[in-house]
Amino acid sequence: MPGSLPSARDEIRQALIMTRRAVASVRKTPPWRRQWSRPTGPALRFMILVTLVAMLLATALIAGPDRETLLHAARGGSMFAPVAAVVGSALLVAAMVPRTWLAFAGGALFGSVAGAMYVLAGVTAGAALAFLVGRLLGRSFVSTKLRGRFALIEASVARRGVWAVVVCRLIPIVPFAISNYAFGTTSVRPRQMIAGTMLGALPATFAYSALGSATMHGDWLGAKVAGGCVLALGACGVIGTYLVWRRRPHAAPAVSLTK
């Protein structure tokens, strides 16, 4: 028994030394480092993507061109106006400017058909550009975080491919500009994104282009017809939204192992 006292004292001394070292290391570590770990590469890229989309959206809402500005730019056209319309539409769509404004200005400058075709080409190119940015910055992070119902939705979107993109372009509840970046974080392929965007954006682009052309030329009957088409597309979009919501994928129920 007497011989065990020194060993017990040594153990207590070692324990006290280790405790002091632990307390000292905690005091030296800043509180924000104890609470937050350094983000990984995919998480950092995803944060950059979210910040970029938020900044572009805020810029488009606060300082973006309005319809009158686009029409003023359209009146100053030249022989390179079609190329400028395509390139400008692509950049403005990637910068979150509403595609309906672009279609309206395209119809006012080039007419219903030609304006719609130029803007549609630019809108598709801008959507593809945003898709690639979303794929580069957000896909690796999102693919590791999908769980439950979100994983089922992502799998459903990937399985339907082109038609999933078409439906998202037709229903008004899904913002066009934001969905361009969001699709990049899914497993939808680039060619499916491009084809779905062209098919889904076609009706609204022609309707707004016809409305812009009729308004510019004072054709009030044509403007009423085009406006009716716009309203009809909106109504169909609302109905489509309801049908898609009813057919949304649900998480599989848990299977009980007890009888």
Backbone as CSV, one residue per row, in Angstrom:
resi,resn,N_x,N_y,N_z,CA_x,CA_y,CA_z,C_x,C_y,C_z
1,MET,0.818,-1.214,0.000,0.000,0.000,0.000,0.850,1.261,0.000
2,PRO,1.878,1.375,0.910,2.697,2.596,0.865,3.369,2.791,-0.464
3,GLY,3.739,1.661,-1.123,4.439,1.808,-2.407,3.536,2.298,-3.509
4,SER,2.230,2.191,-3.338,1.315,2.625,-4.387,1.042,4.119,-4.349
5,LEU,1.411,4.788,-3.241,1.153,6.217,-3.135,1.930,7.047,-4.161
6,PRO,3.217,6.797,-4.363,3.939,7.593,-5.382,3.343,7.437,-6.769
7,SER,2.952,6.226,-7.152,2.366,6.044,-8.482,1.040,6.776,-8.598
8,ALA,0.243,6.795,-7.566,-1.030,7.529,-7.609,-0.781,9.023,-7.734
9,ARG,0.226,9.520,-7.005,0.564,10.934,-7.117,1.039,11.291,-8.523
10,ASP,1.835,10.397,-9.114,2.316,10.650,-10.485,1.149,10.708,-11.467
11,GLU,0.201,9.814,-11.315,-0.947,9.808,-12.227,-1.766,11.090,-12.074
12,ILE,-1.960,11.512,-10.807,-2.711,12.756,-10.597,-1.976,13.940,-11.193
13,ARG,-0.630,13.955,-11.014,0.167,15.052,-11.571,0.070,15.083,-13.099
14,GLN,0.159,13.926,-13.751,0.057,13.849,-15.206,-1.319,14.306,-15.691
15,ALA,-2.350,13.914,-14.943,-3.701,14.329,-15.325,-3.852,15.838,-15.238
16,LEU,-3.307,16.465,-14.195,-3.378,17.914,-14.047,-2.623,18.627,-15.164
17,ILE,-1.459,18.073,-15.536,-0.675,18.680,-16.616,-1.442,18.625,-17.938
18,MET,-2.054,17.498,-18.245,-2.823,17.355,-19.480,-4.026,18.287,-19.481
19,THR,-4.682,18.439,-18.330,-5.828,19.347,-18.245,-5.405,20.779,-18.496
20,ARG,-4.284,21.199,-17.909,-3.793,22.557,-18.130,-3.465,22.803,-19.593
21,ARG,-2.855,21.825,-20.230,-2.509,21.976,-21.653,-3.774,22.095,-22.503
22,ALA,-4.790,21.309,-22.185,-6.038,21.378,-22.953,-6.712,22.730,-22.799
23,VAL,-6.755,23.241,-21.548,-7.356,24.555,-21.307,-6.583,25.651,-22.027
24,ALA,-5.248,25.541,-22.019,-4.429,26.551,-22.696,-4.661,26.551,-24.199
25,SER,-4.790,25.363,-24.799,-5.023,25.288,-26.246,-6.377,25.842,-26.622
26,VAL,-7.393,25.609,-25.769,-8.717,26.150,-26.049,-8.718,27.672,-25.948
27,ARG,-7.988,28.210,-24.970,-7.920,29.656,-24.821,-7.209,30.314,-25.986
28,LYS,-6.223,29.644,-26.554,-5.490,30.212,-27.677,-6.289,30.170,-28.966
29,THR,-7.260,29.254,-29.093,-8.045,29.109,-30.312,-9.179,30.123,-30.315
30,PRO,-9.300,30.959,-31.340,-10.390,31.938,-31.390,-11.749,31.243,-31.363
31,PRO,-12.769,31.895,-30.801,-14.095,31.272,-30.721,-14.665,30.920,-32.075
32,TRP,-14.429,31.754,-33.116,-15.017,31.451,-34.422,-14.415,30.209,-35.028
33,ARG,-13.150,29.884,-34.680,-12.552,28.654,-35.185,-13.088,27.425,-34.463
34,ARG,-13.474,27.592,-33.175,-14.032,26.461,-32.466,-15.438,26.150,-32.938
35,GLN,-16.156,27.168,-33.467,-17.537,26.956,-33.878,-17.653,26.632,-35.361
36,TRP,-16.795,27.229,-36.198,-16.924,27.066,-37.646,-15.643,26.461,-38.199
37,SER,-15.795,25.411,-38.954,-14.649,24.800,-39.623,-14.459,25.459,-40.981
38,ARG,-13.273,25.347,-41.499,-12.961,25.947,-42.797,-13.735,25.238,-43.895
39,PRO,-14.466,25.981,-44.772,-15.248,25.321,-45.812,-14.365,24.595,-46.810
40,THR,-14.870,23.481,-47.290,-14.150,22.709,-48.284,-14.254,23.377,-49.655
41,GLY,-13.537,22.805,-50.637,-13.567,23.373,-51.977,-14.952,23.412,-52.585
42,PRO,-15.717,22.288,-52.615,-17.077,22.325,-53.162,-17.995,23.293,-52.435
43,ALA,-17.884,23.341,-51.103,-18.732,24.264,-50.344,-18.383,25.710,-50.655
44,LEU,-17.108,26.013,-50.804,-16.681,27.370,-51.126,-17.173,27.779,-52.510
45,ARG,-17.071,26.875,-53.472,-17.568,27.179,-54.821,-19.080,27.395,-54.809
46,PHE,-19.791,26.599,-54.011,-21.242,26.764,-53.929,-21.597,28.106,-53.303
47,MET,-20.849,28.528,-52.302,-21.075,29.839,-51.704,-20.833,30.950,-52.722
48,ILE,-19.824,30.785,-53.564,-19.560,31.769,-54.617,-20.725,31.810,-55.607
49,LEU,-21.268,30.642,-55.951,-22.401,30.577,-56.877,-23.618,31.297,-56.301
50,VAL,-23.952,31.020,-55.039,-25.102,31.671,-54.402,-24.909,33.177,-54.341
51,THR,-23.701,33.616,-54.000,-23.416,35.052,-53.943,-23.535,35.694,-55.319
52,LEU,-23.028,35.006,-56.344,-23.099,35.538,-57.708,-24.541,35.686,-58.164
53,VAL,-25.357,34.668,-57.943,-26.763,34.726,-58.354,-27.496,35.839,-57.609
54,ALA,-27.235,35.966,-56.307,-27.888,37.014,-55.520,-27.482,38.409,-56.012
55,MET,-26.205,38.590,-56.337,-25.746,39.890,-56.814,-26.343,40.222,-58.177
56,LEU,-26.385,39.242,-59.076,-26.972,39.480,-60.395,-28.460,39.789,-60.296
57,LEU,-29.157,39.065,-59.417,-30.586,39.312,-59.245,-30.835,40.702,-58.679
58,ALA,-30.049,41.090,-57.682,-30.211,42.421,-57.100,-29.905,43.511,-58.124
59,THR,-28.867,43.294,-58.934,-28.514,44.281,-59.957,-29.616,44.408,-60.994
60,ALA,-30.191,43.254,-61.402,-31.263,43.284,-62.398,-32.507,43.986,-61.855
61,LEU,-32.780,43.823,-60.557,-33.965,44.451,-59.979,-33.765,45.947,-59.735
62,ILE,-32.552,46.323,-59.362,-32.306,47.722,-58.976,-31.853,48.570,-60.166
63,ALA,-30.853,48.075,-60.905,-30.237,48.898,-61.949,-30.355,48.286,-63.332
64,GLY,-31.168,47.244,-63.490,-31.283,46.596,-64.792,-32.037,47.452,-65.789
65,PRO,-31.866,47.205,-67.093,-32.570,47.994,-68.107,-34.070,47.707,-68.082
66,ASP,-34.868,48.772,-68.223,-36.307,48.586,-68.295,-36.731,48.458,-69.755
67,ARG,-38.032,48.308,-69.967,-38.530,48.083,-71.326,-38.265,49.276,-72.230
68,GLU,-38.404,50.488,-71.704,-38.166,51.684,-72.523,-36.700,51.786,-72.951
69,THR,-35.791,51.405,-72.060,-34.367,51.432,-72.413,-34.058,50.446,-73.520
70,LEU,-34.644,49.255,-73.427,-34.414,48.251,-74.473,-34.991,48.716,-75.812
71,LEU,-36.155,49.346,-75.785,-36.726,49.848,-77.030,-35.885,50.972,-77.616
72,HIS,-35.346,51.837,-76.779,-34.478,52.910,-77.256,-33.222,52.332,-77.908
73,ALA,-32.655,51.294,-77.304,-31.491,50.646,-77.905,-31.864,49.959,-79.205
74,ALA,-33.078,49.453,-79.282,-33.509,48.768,-80.502,-33.642,49.737,-81.673
75,ARG,-34.081,50.970,-81.391,-34.254,51.924,-82.488,-32.924,52.340,-83.109
76,GLY,-31.839,52.188,-82.387,-30.531,52.562,-82.925,-29.840,51.405,-83.599
77,GLY,-30.592,50.553,-84.274,-30.028,49.347,-84.873,-29.165,49.664,-86.081
78,SER,-28.382,48.673,-86.512,-27.508,48.797,-87.666,-27.501,47.460,-88.393
79,MET,-26.565,47.310,-89.331,-26.492,46.057,-90.079,-26.056,44.903,-89.186
80,PHE,-25.438,45.213,-88.057,-25.029,44.174,-87.114,-26.050,43.989,-85.992
81,ALA,-27.230,44.573,-86.159,-28.248,44.504,-85.119,-28.657,43.076,-84.780
82,PRO,-28.842,42.168,-85.771,-29.208,40.793,-85.401,-28.163,40.107,-84.518
83,VAL,-26.871,40.299,-84.860,-25.809,39.707,-84.038,-25.818,40.331,-82.648
84,ALA,-25.992,41.657,-82.604,-26.038,42.334,-81.310,-27.239,41.867,-80.498
85,ALA,-28.362,41.576,-81.171,-29.547,41.111,-80.461,-29.302,39.751,-79.830
86,VAL,-28.649,38.849,-80.569,-28.381,37.508,-80.043,-27.386,37.570,-78.884
87,VAL,-26.265,38.259,-79.110,-25.228,38.344,-78.084,-25.738,39.110,-76.860
88,GLY,-26.421,40.221,-77.107,-26.943,41.008,-75.996,-27.976,40.245,-75.185
89,SER,-28.856,39.513,-75.869,-29.850,38.717,-75.152,-29.184,37.649,-74.292
90,ALA,-28.133,37.026,-74.825,-27.432,35.991,-74.061,-26.824,36.565,-72.787
91,LEU,-26.146,37.705,-72.907,-25.504,38.305,-71.736,-26.528,38.824,-70.737
92,LEU,-27.620,39.407,-71.230,-28.626,39.946,-70.324,-29.384,38.844,-69.601
93,VAL,-29.640,37.722,-70.279,-30.310,36.602,-69.612,-29.413,36.026,-68.525
94,ALA,-28.125,35.889,-68.832,-27.195,35.409,-67.805,-27.104,36.377,-66.643
95,ALA,-27.377,37.663,-66.891,-27.355,38.683,-65.842,-28.719,38.878,-65.194
96,MET,-29.644,37.958,-65.390,-30.937,37.930,-64.710,-31.960,38.930,-65.253
97,VAL,-31.750,39.490,-66.426,-32.768,40.351,-67.025,-33.901,39.471,-67.550
98,PRO,-35.175,39.803,-67.272,-36.297,38.967,-67.717,-36.308,38.782,-69.231
99,ARG,-36.480,37.554,-69.646,-36.488,37.250,-71.084,-37.705,37.834,-71.775
100,THR,-38.797,38.077,-71.049,-39.990,38.654,-71.671,-39.720,40.074,-72.159
101,TRP,-38.910,40.842,-71.415,-38.547,42.180,-71.870,-37.727,42.112,-73.150
102,LEU,-36.816,41.153,-73.195,-35.981,41.006,-74.387,-36.820,40.615,-75.604
103,ALA,-37.776,39.717,-75.405,-38.641,39.309,-76.509,-39.494,40.485,-76.983
104,PHE,-39.980,41.299,-76.063,-40.767,42.476,-76.422,-39.941,43.437,-77.274
105,ALA,-38.702,43.709,-76.834,-37.831,44.612,-77.592,-37.440,44.003,-78.929
106,GLY,-37.199,42.682,-78.968,-36.854,42.036,-80.235,-37.975,42.124,-81.245
107,GLY,-39.217,41.941,-80.791,-40.349,42.081,-81.702,-40.533,43.501,-82.183
108,ALA,-40.262,44.479,-81.302,-40.398,45.878,-81.703,-39.376,46.266,-82.754
109,LEU,-38.199,45.662,-82.726,-37.141,46.017,-83.674,-37.200,45.208,-84.960
110,PHE,-37.351,43.906,-84.845,-37.209,43.024,-86.010,-38.523,42.439,-86.507
111,GLY,-39.619,42.663,-85.800,-40.869,42.029,-86.179,-41.114,40.775,-85.356
112,SER,-42.299,40.225,-85.488,-42.715,39.112,-84.634,-41.832,37.892,-84.801
113,VAL,-41.663,37.428,-86.040,-40.966,36.166,-86.280,-39.459,36.327,-86.114
114,ALA,-38.875,37.296,-86.848,-37.423,37.474,-86.791,-36.978,37.857,-85.384
115,GLY,-37.706,38.755,-84.722,-37.342,39.146,-83.371,-37.396,37.981,-82.409
116,ALA,-38.422,37.147,-82.545,-38.528,35.983,-81.666,-37.375,35.009,-81.894
117,MET,-36.986,34.813,-83.148,-35.902,33.874,-83.442,-34.568,34.375,-82.891
118,TYR,-34.278,35.672,-83.073,-33.026,36.220,-82.555,-32.975,36.135,-81.030
119,VAL,-34.061,36.532,-80.396,-34.086,36.519,-78.935,-34.047,35.087,-78.401
120,LEU,-34.743,34.189,-79.079,-34.732,32.794,-78.634,-33.323,32.218,-78.696
121,ALA,-32.588,32.535,-79.769,-31.202,32.077,-79.860,-30.358,32.661,-78.740
122,GLY,-30.542,33.963,-78.454,-29.778,34.585,-77.380,-30.162,34.063,-76.011
123,VAL,-31.457,33.852,-75.790,-31.919,33.326,-74.503,-31.361,31.926,-74.267
124,THR,-31.351,31.101,-75.295,-30.813,29.747,-75.153,-29.320,29.781,-74.853
125,ALA,-28.589,30.665,-75.554,-27.155,30.786,-75.296,-26.890,31.292,-73.880
126,GLY,-27.659,32.278,-73.426,-27.487,32.788,-72.069,-27.826,31.748,-71.014
127,ALA,-28.872,30.954,-71.272,-29.225,29.884,-70.336,-28.123,28.837,-70.270
128,ALA,-27.529,28.512,-71.424,-26.425,27.547,-71.439,-25.213,28.078,-70.687
129,LEU,-24.943,29.372,-70.821,-23.827,29.990,-70.095,-24.052,29.910,-68.584
130,ALA,-25.261,30.265,-68.140,-25.570,30.181,-66.711,-25.521,28.735,-66.226
131,PHE,-25.973,27.809,-67.060,-25.932,26.391,-66.707,-24.494,25.926,-66.464
132,LEU,-23.585,26.325,-67.329,-22.188,25.926,-67.167,-21.579,26.532,-65.908
133,VAL,-21.946,27.765,-65.582,-21.456,28.377,-64.346,-21.978,27.611,-63.132
134,GLY,-23.263,27.256,-63.159,-23.828,26.477,-62.069,-23.205,25.100,-61.955
135,ARG,-22.896,24.474,-63.091,-22.265,23.157,-63.069,-20.852,23.235,-62.492
136,LEU,-20.123,24.273,-62.862,-18.744,24.423,-62.396,-18.668,24.729,-60.907
137,LEU,-19.568,25.571,-60.419,-19.473,26.038,-59.038,-20.328,25.254,-58.047
138,GLY,-21.409,24.646,-58.509,-22.342,24.083,-57.546,-22.593,22.601,-57.589
139,ARG,-22.263,21.925,-58.692,-22.648,20.521,-58.821,-21.964,19.625,-57.796
140,SER,-20.672,19.778,-57.585,-19.938,18.894,-56.685,-20.451,18.997,-55.258
141,PHE,-20.882,20.185,-54.836,-21.391,20.345,-53.470,-22.798,19.783,-53.337
142,VAL,-23.672,20.093,-54.301,-25.066,19.656,-54.214,-25.167,18.134,-54.291
143,SER,-24.343,17.505,-55.117,-24.421,16.050,-55.278,-24.127,15.304,-53.989
144,THR,-23.379,15.905,-53.075,-23.054,15.247,-51.806,-24.059,15.569,-50.710
145,LYS,-25.000,16.488,-50.958,-25.940,16.909,-49.921,-27.377,16.453,-50.180
146,LEU,-27.623,15.781,-51.294,-28.984,15.379,-51.617,-29.423,14.225,-50.731
147,ARG,-30.537,14.402,-50.053,-31.083,13.381,-49.173,-32.609,13.381,-49.299
148,GLY,-33.220,12.235,-49.051,-34.663,12.129,-48.950,-35.399,12.582,-50.186
149,ARG,-36.403,13.464,-49.971,-37.250,13.900,-51.079,-36.459,14.681,-52.129
150,PHE,-35.468,15.471,-51.687,-34.680,16.233,-52.650,-33.905,15.297,-53.582
151,ALA,-33.425,14.195,-53.066,-32.741,13.210,-53.909,-33.707,12.594,-54.908
152,LEU,-34.950,12.338,-54.476,-35.956,11.788,-55.391,-36.300,12.785,-56.492
153,ILE,-36.430,14.066,-56.123,-36.735,15.089,-57.124,-35.595,15.212,-58.134
154,GLU,-34.363,15.209,-57.644,-33.208,15.317,-58.543,-33.133,14.121,-59.480
155,ALA,-33.424,12.927,-58.961,-33.421,11.731,-59.803,-34.533,11.790,-60.838
156,SER,-35.690,12.329,-60.449,-36.794,12.462,-61.399,-36.466,13.452,-62.504
157,VAL,-35.839,14.576,-62.137,-35.437,15.567,-63.138,-34.417,14.979,-64.099
158,ALA,-33.443,14.239,-63.563,-32.413,13.643,-64.415,-33.016,12.583,-65.337
159,ARG,-34.001,11.841,-64.848,-34.595,10.782,-65.658,-35.415,11.352,-66.813
160,ARG,-36.109,12.465,-66.561,-36.941,13.059,-67.613,-36.132,13.960,-68.539
161,GLY,-35.024,14.506,-68.081,-34.112,15.248,-68.933,-34.745,16.426,-69.625
162,VAL,-34.899,16.323,-70.948,-35.399,17.432,-71.766,-36.776,17.883,-71.297
163,TRP,-37.670,16.939,-71.020,-39.036,17.311,-70.661,-39.103,17.970,-69.299
164,ALA,-38.204,17.626,-68.407,-38.152,18.317,-67.120,-37.797,19.783,-67.318
165,VAL,-36.869,20.065,-68.228,-36.503,21.451,-68.516,-37.660,22.175,-69.198
166,VAL,-38.341,21.507,-70.123,-39.475,22.125,-70.823,-40.556,22.521,-69.831
167,VAL,-40.897,21.620,-68.922,-41.946,21.905,-67.941,-41.559,23.082,-67.063
168,CYS,-40.307,23.132,-66.636,-39.855,24.251,-65.801,-39.899,25.567,-66.552
169,ARG,-39.716,25.529,-67.871,-39.786,26.757,-68.661,-41.231,27.221,-68.845
170,LEU,-42.170,26.312,-68.756,-43.559,26.661,-69.029,-44.323,27.102,-67.789
171,ILE,-43.954,26.605,-66.616,-44.703,26.951,-65.413,-44.154,28.254,-64.832
172,PRO,-45.034,29.187,-64.481,-44.569,30.519,-64.052,-43.962,30.547,-62.660
173,ILE,-44.166,29.502,-61.857,-43.669,29.536,-60.482,-42.155,29.375,-60.414
174,VAL,-41.542,28.872,-61.499,-40.090,28.663,-61.534,-39.437,29.837,-62.251
175,PRO,-38.664,30.677,-61.573,-38.003,31.816,-62.237,-37.013,31.326,-63.302
176,PHE,-37.131,31.871,-64.502,-36.306,31.405,-65.612,-34.827,31.623,-65.349
177,ALA,-34.456,32.832,-64.934,-33.039,33.163,-64.776,-32.381,32.333,-63.673
178,ILE,-33.081,32.169,-62.546,-32.500,31.400,-61.441,-32.413,29.922,-61.789
179,SER,-33.419,29.411,-62.508,-33.405,27.987,-62.864,-32.256,27.640,-63.800
180,ASN,-31.764,28.607,-64.578,-30.618,28.339,-65.443,-29.405,27.912,-64.615
181,TYR,-29.150,28.640,-63.552,-28.039,28.282,-62.668,-28.362,27.034,-61.853
182,ALA,-29.627,26.893,-61.438,-30.008,25.743,-60.620,-29.875,24.433,-61.392
183,PHE,-30.222,24.431,-62.671,-30.100,23.211,-63.468,-28.645,22.757,-63.565
184,GLY,-27.710,23.692,-63.488,-26.310,23.314,-63.534,-25.879,22.478,-62.344
185,THR,-26.591,22.600,-61.222,-26.252,21.819,-60.037,-26.884,20.433,-60.054
186,THR,-27.702,20.129,-61.050,-28.318,18.814,-61.172,-27.522,17.963,-62.157
187,SER,-28.004,16.741,-62.374,-27.337,15.838,-63.308,-27.903,15.926,-64.717
188,VAL,-28.701,16.964,-65.005,-29.193,17.190,-66.368,-28.011,17.483,-67.281
189,ARG,-28.013,16.883,-68.470,-26.905,17.067,-69.398,-27.046,18.394,-70.160
190,PRO,-25.923,18.955,-70.623,-25.993,20.241,-71.330,-26.894,20.219,-72.562
191,ARG,-26.828,19.161,-73.355,-27.678,19.121,-74.555,-29.158,19.025,-74.186
192,GLN,-29.482,18.362,-73.069,-30.863,18.325,-72.606,-31.317,19.705,-72.152
193,MET,-30.440,20.437,-71.500,-30.739,21.790,-71.061,-31.013,22.705,-72.253
194,ILE,-30.178,22.606,-73.276,-30.325,23.470,-74.454,-31.615,23.147,-75.199
195,ALA,-31.862,21.861,-75.454,-33.074,21.471,-76.180,-34.324,21.823,-75.392
196,GLY,-34.323,21.563,-74.096,-35.484,21.882,-73.271,-35.755,23.369,-73.184
197,THR,-34.692,24.173,-73.149,-34.867,25.625,-73.096,-35.473,26.150,-74.391
198,MET,-34.998,25.664,-75.535,-35.535,26.126,-76.819,-37.011,25.774,-76.954
199,LEU,-37.378,24.550,-76.566,-38.780,24.139,-76.691,-39.663,24.848,-75.669
200,GLY,-39.185,24.952,-74.436,-40.003,25.545,-73.393,-40.151,27.049,-73.507
201,ALA,-39.117,27.737,-73.976,-39.168,29.196,-74.092,-39.810,29.664,-75.390
202,LEU,-40.034,28.752,-76.328,-40.551,29.138,-77.644,-41.914,29.822,-77.577
203,PRO,-42.938,29.272,-76.899,-44.264,29.922,-76.930,-44.255,31.338,-76.354
204,ALA,-43.673,31.514,-75.175,-43.689,32.837,-74.555,-42.862,33.840,-75.348
205,THR,-41.753,33.386,-75.937,-40.914,34.299,-76.721,-41.672,34.823,-77.927
206,PHE,-42.378,33.969,-78.630,-43.158,34.408,-79.795,-44.317,35.304,-79.366
207,ALA,-44.963,34.980,-78.249,-46.099,35.788,-77.802,-45.656,37.197,-77.434
208,TYR,-44.586,37.324,-76.668,-44.114,38.652,-76.275,-43.490,39.403,-77.448
209,SER,-42.866,38.686,-78.369,-42.329,39.335,-79.554,-43.454,39.901,-80.418
210,ALA,-44.546,39.141,-80.561,-45.709,39.639,-81.310,-46.329,40.838,-80.610
211,LEU,-46.345,40.807,-79.284,-46.883,41.946,-78.532,-46.015,43.186,-78.723
212,GLY,-44.696,43.013,-78.721,-43.803,44.147,-78.945,-43.923,44.708,-80.340
213,SER,-44.040,43.834,-81.337,-44.178,44.295,-82.723,-45.490,45.041,-82.925
214,ALA,-46.574,44.500,-82.385,-47.874,45.152,-82.545,-47.907,46.493,-81.813
215,THR,-47.297,46.573,-80.648,-47.271,47.822,-79.892,-46.447,48.885,-80.620
216,MET,-45.315,48.486,-81.178,-44.453,49.431,-81.867,-45.135,50.005,-83.115
217,HIS,-45.904,49.197,-83.828,-46.535,49.639,-85.078,-47.964,50.124,-84.869
218,GLY,-48.412,50.239,-83.639,-49.750,50.749,-83.379,-50.859,49.811,-83.790
219,ASP,-50.571,48.536,-83.907,-51.582,47.536,-84.274,-52.273,47.066,-82.991
220,TRP,-53.334,47.766,-82.601,-53.960,47.465,-81.321,-54.735,46.165,-81.355
221,LEU,-55.251,45.788,-82.510,-55.911,44.484,-82.610,-54.898,43.365,-82.422
222,GLY,-53.737,43.490,-83.089,-52.683,42.493,-82.909,-52.167,42.471,-81.482
223,ALA,-52.108,43.662,-80.863,-51.648,43.715,-79.473,-52.624,42.996,-78.553
224,LYS,-53.928,43.146,-78.809,-54.916,42.442,-77.999,-54.816,40.933,-78.183
225,VAL,-54.619,40.503,-79.434,-54.484,39.061,-79.688,-53.237,38.513,-79.005
226,ALA,-52.106,39.229,-79.145,-50.862,38.779,-78.503,-51.001,38.806,-76.982
227,GLY,-51.657,39.848,-76.461,-51.882,39.891,-75.017,-52.753,38.745,-74.548
228,GLY,-53.763,38.379,-75.357,-54.580,37.219,-75.013,-53.768,35.936,-75.000
229,CYS,-52.826,35.820,-75.940,-51.955,34.634,-75.954,-51.073,34.580,-74.707
230,VAL,-50.592,35.754,-74.292,-49.768,35.811,-73.073,-50.573,35.365,-71.856
231,LEU,-51.816,35.847,-71.759,-52.673,35.452,-70.640,-53.000,33.965,-70.693
232,ALA,-53.226,33.442,-71.893,-53.520,32.016,-72.029,-52.328,31.166,-71.612
233,LEU,-51.127,31.607,-71.993,-49.929,30.879,-71.573,-49.781,30.908,-70.052
234,GLY,-50.104,32.045,-69.444,-50.038,32.126,-67.990,-51.027,31.193,-67.322
235,ALA,-52.256,31.122,-67.863,-53.263,30.219,-67.299,-52.844,28.761,-67.450
236,CYS,-52.334,28.416,-68.631,-51.854,27.041,-68.838,-50.687,26.723,-67.913
237,GLY,-49.836,27.724,-67.670,-48.720,27.512,-66.755,-49.180,27.235,-65.337
238,VAL,-50.235,27.949,-64.908,-50.769,27.716,-63.557,-51.343,26.305,-63.451
239,ILE,-52.089,25.883,-64.475,-52.644,24.531,-64.465,-51.525,23.500,-64.480
240,GLY,-50.495,23.742,-65.300,-49.366,22.826,-65.348,-48.638,22.753,-64.017
241,THR,-48.538,23.899,-63.338,-47.904,23.900,-62.021,-48.657,23.010,-61.044
242,TYR,-49.979,23.091,-61.076,-50.799,22.259,-60.184,-50.635,20.783,-60.497
243,LEU,-50.614,20.434,-61.800,-50.475,19.032,-62.176,-49.095,18.490,-61.793
244,VAL,-48.071,19.299,-61.992,-46.724,18.865,-61.615,-46.621,18.690,-60.106
245,TRP,-47.249,19.587,-59.361,-47.208,19.484,-57.895,-47.912,18.208,-57.420
246,ARG,-49.006,17.831,-58.078,-49.711,16.615,-57.675,-48.896,15.364,-57.961
247,ARG,-48.074,15.417,-59.013,-47.290,14.246,-59.414,-45.864,14.291,-58.875
248,ARG,-45.609,15.169,-57.897,-44.259,15.276,-57.350,-43.876,13.970,-56.656
249,PRO,-42.589,13.597,-56.677,-42.164,12.362,-56.018,-42.209,12.505,-54.499
250,HIS,-42.608,11.427,-53.857,-42.675,11.382,-52.398,-41.624,10.408,-51.886
251,ALA,-41.178,10.680,-50.680,-40.223,9.751,-50.060,-40.906,8.433,-49.754
252,ALA,-40.163,7.360,-49.938,-40.726,6.050,-49.682,-41.005,5.873,-48.195
253,PRO,-42.162,5.278,-47.835,-42.477,5.106,-46.420,-41.507,4.131,-45.763
254,ALA,-41.266,4.343,-44.486,-40.373,3.456,-43.751,-40.996,2.079,-43.599
255,VAL,-40.205,1.051,-43.773,-40.683,-0.323,-43.680,-40.458,-0.817,-42.272
256,SER,-41.519,-1.233,-41.640,-41.425,-1.729,-40.273,-40.981,-3.184,-40.275
257,LEU,-40.042,-3.510,-39.406,-39.536,-4.869,-39.292,-40.295,-5.689,-38.261
258,THR,-41.181,-5.028,-37.520,-41.962,-5.764,-36.529,-43.326,-6.112,-37.070
259,LYS,-43.870,-7.191,-36.679,-45.196,-7.627,-37.103,-46.201,-7.481,-35.964
